[in-house]
CSV table of C-alpha atoms in Angstrom, one decimal:
chain,number,residue,atom,x,y,z
A,28,MET,CA,138.5,175.6,73.9
A,29,SER,CA,135.8,173.2,74.8
A,30,LYS,CA,132.4,173.6,77.4
A,31,PHE,CA,134.4,170.4,78.6
A,32,TRP,CA,137.4,171.7,80.2
A,33,SER,CA,138.2,172.1,84.1
A,34,THR,CA,139.5,175.7,85.6
A,35,MET,CA,142.8,173.8,85.3
A,36,VAL,CA,142.7,173.4,81.8
A,37,LYS,CA,141.7,176.6,80.8
A,38,ARG,CA,144.7,178.1,82.7
A,39,THR,CA,147.2,176.2,81.4
A,40,GLU,CA,150.0,177.9,79.0
A,41,PRO,CA,151.7,174.3,78.1
A,42,TYR,CA,155.6,174.2,77.4
A,43,VAL,CA,157.4,175.0,73.8
A,44,PRO,CA,159.6,172.5,73.5
A,45,GLY,CA,162.9,172.9,71.0
A,46,GLU,CA,162.0,171.9,67.5
A,47,GLN,CA,162.8,168.0,67.0
A,48,ASP,CA,163.7,167.3,63.1
A,49,ASN,CA,165.7,164.4,62.9
A,50,ARG,CA,167.1,163.8,59.9
A,51,GLU,CA,170.4,163.1,59.4
A,52,ASP,CA,171.6,166.3,57.1
A,53,ILE,CA,170.7,168.2,60.1
A,54,VAL,CA,173.0,169.4,62.2
A,55,LYS,CA,170.9,169.7,65.4
A,56,LEU,CA,171.6,172.2,68.3
A,57,ASN,CA,169.0,173.1,69.8
A,58,THR,CA,167.5,171.6,72.7
A,59,ASN,CA,170.8,170.8,74.6
A,60,GLU,CA,171.0,166.7,74.1
A,61,ASN,CA,174.4,164.8,74.4
A,62,PRO,CA,175.8,164.4,71.1
A,63,TYR,CA,177.7,161.5,72.1
A,64,PRO,CA,175.6,157.9,73.3
A,65,PRO,CA,176.0,156.9,76.8
A,66,SER,CA,178.0,154.6,77.7
A,67,PRO,CA,178.3,151.0,76.0
A,68,LYS,CA,177.5,150.1,80.1
A,69,VAL,CA,174.5,151.2,79.7
A,70,GLN,CA,173.3,149.0,76.3
A,71,GLU,CA,174.2,146.3,78.2
A,72,ALA,CA,172.6,146.3,80.9
A,73,MET,CA,169.2,146.8,79.5
A,74,LEU,CA,169.8,144.0,76.6
A,75,GLY,CA,170.3,141.9,79.9
A,76,GLU,CA,167.1,143.2,81.2
A,77,MET,CA,164.8,142.9,78.4
A,78,LYS,CA,166.2,139.5,77.9
A,79,ARG,CA,165.1,138.7,81.6
A,80,SER,CA,161.9,140.5,83.4
A,81,LEU,CA,160.1,142.7,81.0
A,82,GLN,CA,156.9,140.9,81.6
A,83,LEU,CA,157.6,141.4,84.8
A,84,TYR,CA,156.0,145.7,87.0
A,85,PRO,CA,159.6,147.1,87.7
A,86,SER,CA,160.6,148.5,91.4
A,87,PRO,CA,158.1,150.9,92.9
A,88,THR,CA,160.8,152.4,94.8
A,89,ALA,CA,163.9,151.6,92.5
A,90,ASP,CA,166.0,151.7,96.0
A,91,GLU,CA,168.9,150.0,93.7
A,92,LEU,CA,169.4,153.3,91.7
A,93,ARG,CA,168.5,155.4,94.2
A,94,THR,CA,171.9,153.8,96.0
A,95,THR,CA,173.7,154.3,93.4
A,96,ILE,CA,173.6,158.0,92.9
A,97,GLY,CA,173.3,157.5,96.4
A,98,ARG,CA,176.9,156.6,96.9
A,99,ARG,CA,177.7,159.1,94.2
A,100,TYR,CA,177.1,162.3,96.4
A,101,GLY,CA,177.5,160.5,99.1
A,102,LEU,CA,173.9,159.7,100.8
A,103,THR,CA,171.5,157.3,101.3
A,104,LYS,CA,169.0,156.5,99.3
A,105,GLU,CA,166.3,158.1,102.0
A,106,GLU,CA,167.8,160.7,100.3
A,107,VAL,CA,167.1,160.2,96.7
A,108,PHE,CA,164.0,160.2,94.6
A,109,VAL,CA,164.0,159.5,91.0
A,110,GLY,CA,161.5,160.2,88.3
A,111,ASN,CA,160.2,160.1,84.8
A,112,GLY,CA,162.8,163.2,83.7
A,113,SER,CA,163.5,165.6,86.4
A,114,ASP,CA,160.6,167.6,84.8
A,115,GLU,CA,158.0,165.4,86.1
A,116,VAL,CA,160.4,165.2,89.6
A,117,LEU,CA,159.9,169.5,89.5
A,118,ALA,CA,155.7,169.3,88.1
A,119,PHE,CA,156.4,166.7,92.4
A,120,SER,CA,158.2,169.1,93.6
A,121,PHE,CA,156.0,172.4,93.1
A,122,MET,CA,153.0,169.6,94.1
A,123,ALA,CA,154.7,168.4,97.3
A,124,PHE,CA,156.1,172.0,98.9
A,125,PHE,CA,154.6,175.0,97.5
A,126,GLU,CA,151.2,175.8,97.9
A,127,PRO,CA,148.2,177.9,95.9
A,128,GLY,CA,148.4,181.7,97.7
A,129,GLN,CA,151.7,181.7,98.9
A,130,PRO,CA,153.9,183.1,95.8
A,131,ILE,CA,156.9,181.6,95.3
A,132,ARG,CA,159.9,183.4,93.6
A,133,PHE,CA,162.1,182.5,90.3
A,134,PRO,CA,164.5,184.7,87.6
A,135,ASP,CA,162.8,186.1,85.2
A,136,VAL,CA,165.5,184.5,82.8
A,137,SER,CA,165.1,181.5,83.3
A,138,TYR,CA,163.7,177.7,82.6
A,139,SER,CA,160.0,178.4,80.6
A,140,PHE,CA,158.5,175.4,82.2
A,141,TYR,CA,158.4,177.6,86.0
A,142,PRO,CA,155.5,179.7,85.4
A,143,VAL,CA,153.5,176.3,83.8
A,144,TYR,CA,153.4,174.2,86.5
A,145,ALA,CA,152.9,177.3,89.0
A,146,LYS,CA,149.3,179.0,86.2
A,147,LEU,CA,148.6,174.7,86.3
A,148,PHE,CA,149.1,174.5,89.7
A,149,ASP,CA,147.6,177.8,90.9
A,150,ILE,CA,150.4,178.3,92.5
A,151,PRO,CA,151.3,183.3,92.0
A,152,TYR,CA,154.9,184.1,91.8
A,153,GLU,CA,157.4,186.2,91.5
A,154,GLU,CA,159.4,186.7,88.2
A,155,VAL,CA,162.9,188.2,89.8
A,156,PRO,CA,164.8,190.3,87.5
A,157,LEU,CA,168.7,189.5,87.0
A,158,TYR,CA,171.6,192.0,86.5
A,159,GLU,CA,172.3,193.2,83.4
A,160,ASP,CA,175.0,191.0,82.9
A,161,PHE,CA,172.4,188.5,83.4
A,162,THR,CA,173.9,187.8,87.1
A,163,LEU,CA,171.4,186.7,90.3
A,164,GLN,CA,170.5,189.1,92.2
A,165,VAL,CA,170.8,187.1,95.6
A,166,GLU,CA,169.6,189.0,98.0
A,167,GLN,CA,165.9,189.5,96.2
A,168,PHE,CA,165.3,185.6,97.0
A,169,PHE,CA,165.3,185.7,100.2
A,170,GLN,CA,162.8,185.6,102.7
A,171,SER,CA,160.1,184.1,100.0
A,172,LYS,CA,156.7,183.6,101.2
A,173,GLY,CA,156.6,180.7,99.3
A,174,GLY,CA,160.3,179.7,98.3
A,175,VAL,CA,162.4,180.1,95.6
A,176,ILE,CA,163.5,177.9,92.4
A,177,LEU,CA,166.4,178.9,90.2
A,178,PRO,CA,168.1,176.9,87.6
A,179,ASN,CA,172.2,176.2,88.3
A,180,PRO,CA,173.8,176.7,85.9
A,181,ASN,CA,171.2,178.8,84.5
A,182,ALA,CA,169.1,178.3,81.2
A,183,PRO,CA,168.9,179.6,78.9
A,184,THR,CA,171.7,181.7,79.8
A,185,SER,CA,174.2,179.5,80.9
A,186,LEU,CA,175.9,181.3,84.0
A,187,TYR,CA,176.5,179.1,87.1
A,188,ALA,CA,176.3,180.7,90.5
A,189,GLU,CA,178.8,180.1,92.6
A,190,LEU,CA,177.9,177.5,95.6
A,191,GLU,CA,178.1,180.9,98.3
A,192,HIS,CA,175.2,182.4,97.3
A,193,ILE,CA,173.2,179.8,96.5
A,194,GLU,CA,173.9,178.4,100.5
A,195,ALA,CA,172.5,182.2,101.1
A,196,ILE,CA,169.4,182.2,99.1
A,197,VAL,CA,168.4,178.7,101.1
A,198,LYS,CA,170.5,179.8,104.3
A,199,ASN,CA,167.6,182.7,104.3
A,200,ASN,CA,164.8,180.9,103.4
A,201,PRO,CA,164.6,178.4,106.7
A,202,ASN,CA,160.6,178.0,106.1
A,203,GLN,CA,160.3,177.5,102.7
A,204,VAL,CA,162.2,175.2,100.6
A,205,VAL,CA,164.3,176.5,98.3
A,206,ILE,CA,165.5,174.0,94.5
A,207,ILE,CA,168.0,173.9,92.7
A,208,ASP,CA,167.5,172.6,89.0
A,209,GLU,CA,170.8,171.3,88.1
A,210,ALA,CA,170.7,169.8,84.7
A,211,TYR,CA,173.9,171.0,83.8
A,212,VAL,CA,175.8,171.1,87.2
A,213,ASP,CA,177.9,168.4,85.2
A,214,PHE,CA,179.6,171.0,83.4
A,215,ALA,CA,180.1,173.3,85.3
A,216,THR,CA,182.3,173.9,89.4
A,217,GLU,CA,180.3,172.4,92.1
A,218,SER,CA,177.0,171.0,93.0
A,219,ALA,CA,174.7,172.0,95.6
A,220,ALA,CA,173.9,168.6,97.0
A,221,SER,CA,176.9,169.2,99.0
A,222,LEU,CA,175.1,171.4,100.9
A,223,ILE,CA,171.0,169.2,101.7
A,224,ARG,CA,172.7,167.2,105.3
A,225,LYS,CA,173.5,171.2,106.3
A,226,TYR,CA,170.2,172.1,105.3
A,227,ASP,CA,166.1,170.8,105.6
A,228,ASN,CA,164.6,173.1,103.5
A,229,LEU,CA,167.1,172.2,100.1
A,230,LEU,CA,166.5,170.3,97.5
A,231,VAL,CA,168.8,169.4,94.2
A,232,VAL,CA,166.9,168.5,91.3
A,233,GLN,CA,169.4,167.0,88.7
A,234,THR,CA,168.3,164.6,85.2
A,235,THR,CA,170.5,161.8,83.2
A,236,SER,CA,170.0,163.9,80.1
A,237,LYS,CA,172.7,166.0,79.6
A,238,SER,CA,175.9,164.5,80.8
A,239,ARG,CA,175.2,160.8,81.0
A,240,SER,CA,173.3,161.0,77.1
A,241,LEU,CA,170.0,159.3,78.3
A,242,ALA,CA,167.7,162.4,77.1
A,243,GLY,CA,165.8,159.3,75.8
A,244,LEU,CA,165.5,157.2,78.1
A,245,ARG,CA,163.6,160.1,80.8
A,246,VAL,CA,165.1,159.6,83.9
A,247,GLY,CA,165.6,162.5,86.9
A,248,PHE,CA,166.0,162.6,90.5
A,249,ALA,CA,165.7,164.6,92.8
A,250,MET,CA,168.3,164.9,96.3
A,251,GLY,CA,167.2,166.2,100.0
A,252,ASN,CA,165.7,165.9,103.4
A,253,PRO,CA,164.7,162.4,103.8
A,254,THR,CA,162.2,164.2,105.0
A,255,LEU,CA,161.8,165.4,101.3
A,256,ILE,CA,161.6,162.9,99.3
A,257,GLU,CA,159.2,161.4,101.9
A,258,ALA,CA,156.5,163.7,100.4
A,259,LEU,CA,158.2,162.7,96.8
A,260,ILE,CA,157.4,160.1,97.0
A,261,ARG,CA,154.0,160.6,98.3
A,262,ILE,CA,152.9,162.9,95.1
A,263,LYS,CA,154.4,160.2,93.0
A,264,ASP,CA,152.8,156.6,94.3
A,265,SER,CA,149.5,159.4,94.3
A,266,PHE,CA,149.7,159.1,90.5
A,267,ASN,CA,151.4,156.0,88.5
A,268,SER,CA,153.9,153.8,91.8
A,269,TYR,CA,155.9,153.0,88.7
A,270,THR,CA,156.9,155.5,86.9
A,271,LEU,CA,159.8,154.2,85.5
A,272,ASP,CA,160.4,151.1,83.3
A,273,ARG,CA,162.9,148.7,83.9
A,274,LEU,CA,164.7,149.2,81.0
A,275,ALA,CA,165.3,153.4,82.6
A,276,LEU,CA,166.1,151.6,86.2
A,277,VAL,CA,169.3,149.5,85.2
A,278,GLY,CA,170.5,151.8,82.3
A,279,ALA,CA,170.7,155.0,84.3
A,280,LYS,CA,172.4,152.8,87.0
A,281,ALA,CA,174.7,151.3,84.4
A,282,ALA,CA,175.7,155.7,83.6
A,283,PHE,CA,176.2,156.0,87.9
A,284,GLU,CA,178.8,153.3,87.3
A,285,ASP,CA,180.2,154.0,84.1
A,286,GLU,CA,182.2,157.3,86.4
A,287,ALA,CA,185.7,156.6,83.5
A,288,TYR,CA,183.7,157.1,80.5
A,289,PHE,CA,181.0,160.2,82.4
A,290,LYS,CA,183.9,161.8,83.0
A,291,GLU,CA,185.8,160.9,79.4
A,292,SER,CA,182.7,162.6,77.6
A,293,THR,CA,182.0,165.4,79.7
A,294,ALA,CA,185.3,166.8,79.6
A,295,GLU,CA,185.2,166.3,75.5
A,296,ILE,CA,181.5,168.7,74.9
A,297,ILE,CA,183.8,171.2,78.0
A,298,SER,CA,186.7,171.4,75.6
A,299,THR,CA,184.6,171.8,72.4
A,300,ARG,CA,182.8,174.3,74.2
A,301,GLU,CA,185.8,176.5,74.6
A,302,LYS,CA,186.8,176.0,71.6
A,303,VAL,CA,183.5,177.5,70.4
A,304,SER,CA,183.4,179.7,72.7
A,305,ALA,CA,186.6,181.6,71.4
A,306,THR,CA,185.7,181.5,68.0
A,307,LEU,CA,182.3,182.8,67.9
A,308,GLU,CA,183.9,185.8,70.0
A,309,GLN,CA,186.4,186.2,67.1
A,310,LEU,CA,183.5,186.3,64.5
A,311,GLY,CA,182.0,189.3,66.8
A,312,PHE,CA,179.7,187.3,69.3
A,313,HIS,CA,179.6,188.4,73.1
A,314,VAL,CA,179.4,185.0,74.6
A,315,LEU,CA,178.5,184.7,78.1
A,316,PRO,CA,180.7,182.3,80.4
A,317,SER,CA,179.1,179.8,80.0
A,318,GLN,CA,179.1,176.7,82.1
A,319,ALA,CA,176.4,174.4,80.9
A,320,ASN,CA,176.7,172.4,77.2
A,321,PHE,CA,175.0,175.3,75.7
A,322,VAL,CA,176.3,178.7,74.5
A,323,PHE,CA,174.7,182.4,74.8
A,324,ALA,CA,175.8,184.4,72.9
A,325,THR,CA,174.2,188.0,70.7
A,326,HIS,CA,176.3,189.3,67.6
A,327,GLU,CA,177.7,192.7,67.5
A,328,THR,CA,176.0,193.7,64.1
A,329,ALA,CA,173.4,190.8,63.0
A,330,THR,CA,170.3,190.5,64.9
A,331,ALA,CA,169.5,186.6,67.1
A,332,GLU,CA,166.5,186.1,64.1
A,333,SER,CA,167.7,186.7,61.3
A,334,LEU,CA,170.4,184.0,62.1
A,335,TYR,CA,168.0,181.9,63.5
A,336,LYS,CA,166.5,181.4,60.6
A,337,LYS,CA,169.3,181.5,58.0
A,338,LEU,CA,170.9,178.7,59.9
A,339,LYS,CA,167.9,177.0,59.9
A,340,LYS,CA,167.7,177.3,55.9
A,341,GLU,CA,171.0,175.9,55.7
A,342,GLY,CA,170.5,173.0,58.0
A,343,VAL,CA,170.9,174.4,61.3
A,344,LEU,CA,169.1,174.4,64.5
A,345,VAL,CA,169.7,176.5,67.5
A,346,ARG,CA,167.5,177.8,69.8
A,347,TYR,CA,165.9,181.3,69.8
A,348,PHE,CA,164.1,183.2,72.2
A,349,ASN,CA,161.6,186.0,71.7
A,350,LYS,CA,160.9,187.2,74.8
A,351,PRO,CA,162.0,190.0,76.3
A,352,GLY,CA,166.2,190.7,77.8
A,353,ILE,CA,167.3,187.9,75.6
A,354,ASP,CA,165.4,188.0,72.0
A,355,ASN,CA,168.8,189.2,70.3
A,356,TYR,CA,170.5,186.0,71.6
A,357,LEU,CA,171.0,182.5,70.1
A,358,ARG,CA,171.4,179.7,72.2
A,359,ILE,CA,173.7,176.9,70.7
A,360,THR,CA,173.9,173.4,72.1
A,361,ILE,CA,177.6,172.1,71.9
A,362,GLY,CA,178.1,169.4,69.5
A,363,THR,CA,180.7,167.1,68.3
A,364,ASP,CA,183.7,169.1,67.3
A,365,ASP,CA,182.3,168.0,63.8
A,366,GLN,CA,179.2,169.2,64.1
A,367,MET,CA,180.2,172.9,65.5
A,368,GLU,CA,183.0,172.2,62.7
A,369,ARG,CA,179.4,172.8,60.6
A,370,PHE,CA,177.7,175.5,62.0
A,371,VAL,CA,181.0,178.0,62.2
A,372,GLY,CA,181.1,177.3,58.1
A,373,LYS,CA,177.6,178.1,57.9
A,374,LEU,CA,177.9,181.0,60.3
A,375,LYS,CA,181.0,182.7,59.0
A,376,GLY,CA,178.8,182.4,55.3
A,377,ILE,CA,175.9,183.4,56.6
A,378,LEU,CA,177.4,186.9,58.6
A,379,GLN,CA,179.6,187.1,55.0
A,380,GLN,CA,176.8,188.3,53.0
């Protein structure tokens, strides 16, 4: 710690991302990346932009991308905000809608960036315990003093809360903003975006990193009432008017325009997810009913920590969280069928030792 650090720096506890190891011999199933490349139209659009306009600043308003995203969800561009990955969008949202001194609520097993942002922006928070089966105690999110944020499907549990439960939380916080973080919703049943016109306190945050295979491009977005979007724009423009570069703008737009490719790749991942879940159960795992591009599983005898370490030695990376309540679970990203076969093969060998 340095004497030159500000109070803000001193109170931070930075988020720790999943281990990045891009060696070709590694089966990387620890960061929930999409195993398939983005639509060929993405590369085509980005190559075209590289030849044309990189000497010019990108659009600060990103109108074309916002319009394209809005069209996908039956919204206008005034109801869409875009940023440099959904983590940046979430950070802007904490600043725009949550007040220091007013405690917000989120699940106690949830995306670990939420407490990081809360401490960074000096916002108190209440962690709402999940039920023993990791489902939401919906009523415990009602009437929050400062607001609510929760992921749906949840990370790392993979569970999806039905839209009626999300609506109940939004409805019972009429004077506070409710943020639904839908990073994995394209592998689930339905987005809360359908509720945006009904509730002016609902903000839905999504990303192109997962279902649209653009984790390396960094494009996230939020959807909500125009007054909420205006607040996010005011925060963004107080930091950096050009958060998305020209390649990201055209690449993300092309990804949204290729709906057929999007449906095909997500369907492939869902199919593999169901096959892997069934295989893991046959090997003695309890697997939560996932609606994400990963599964959350615990073994009847082998500890999660030992499996994590042994898999790593075998060149397979999965995610292990050494946290109370989930310290005997592994989060396993769904890769290609070939990757999952290699993972299962290594796992069988370990369990037979």
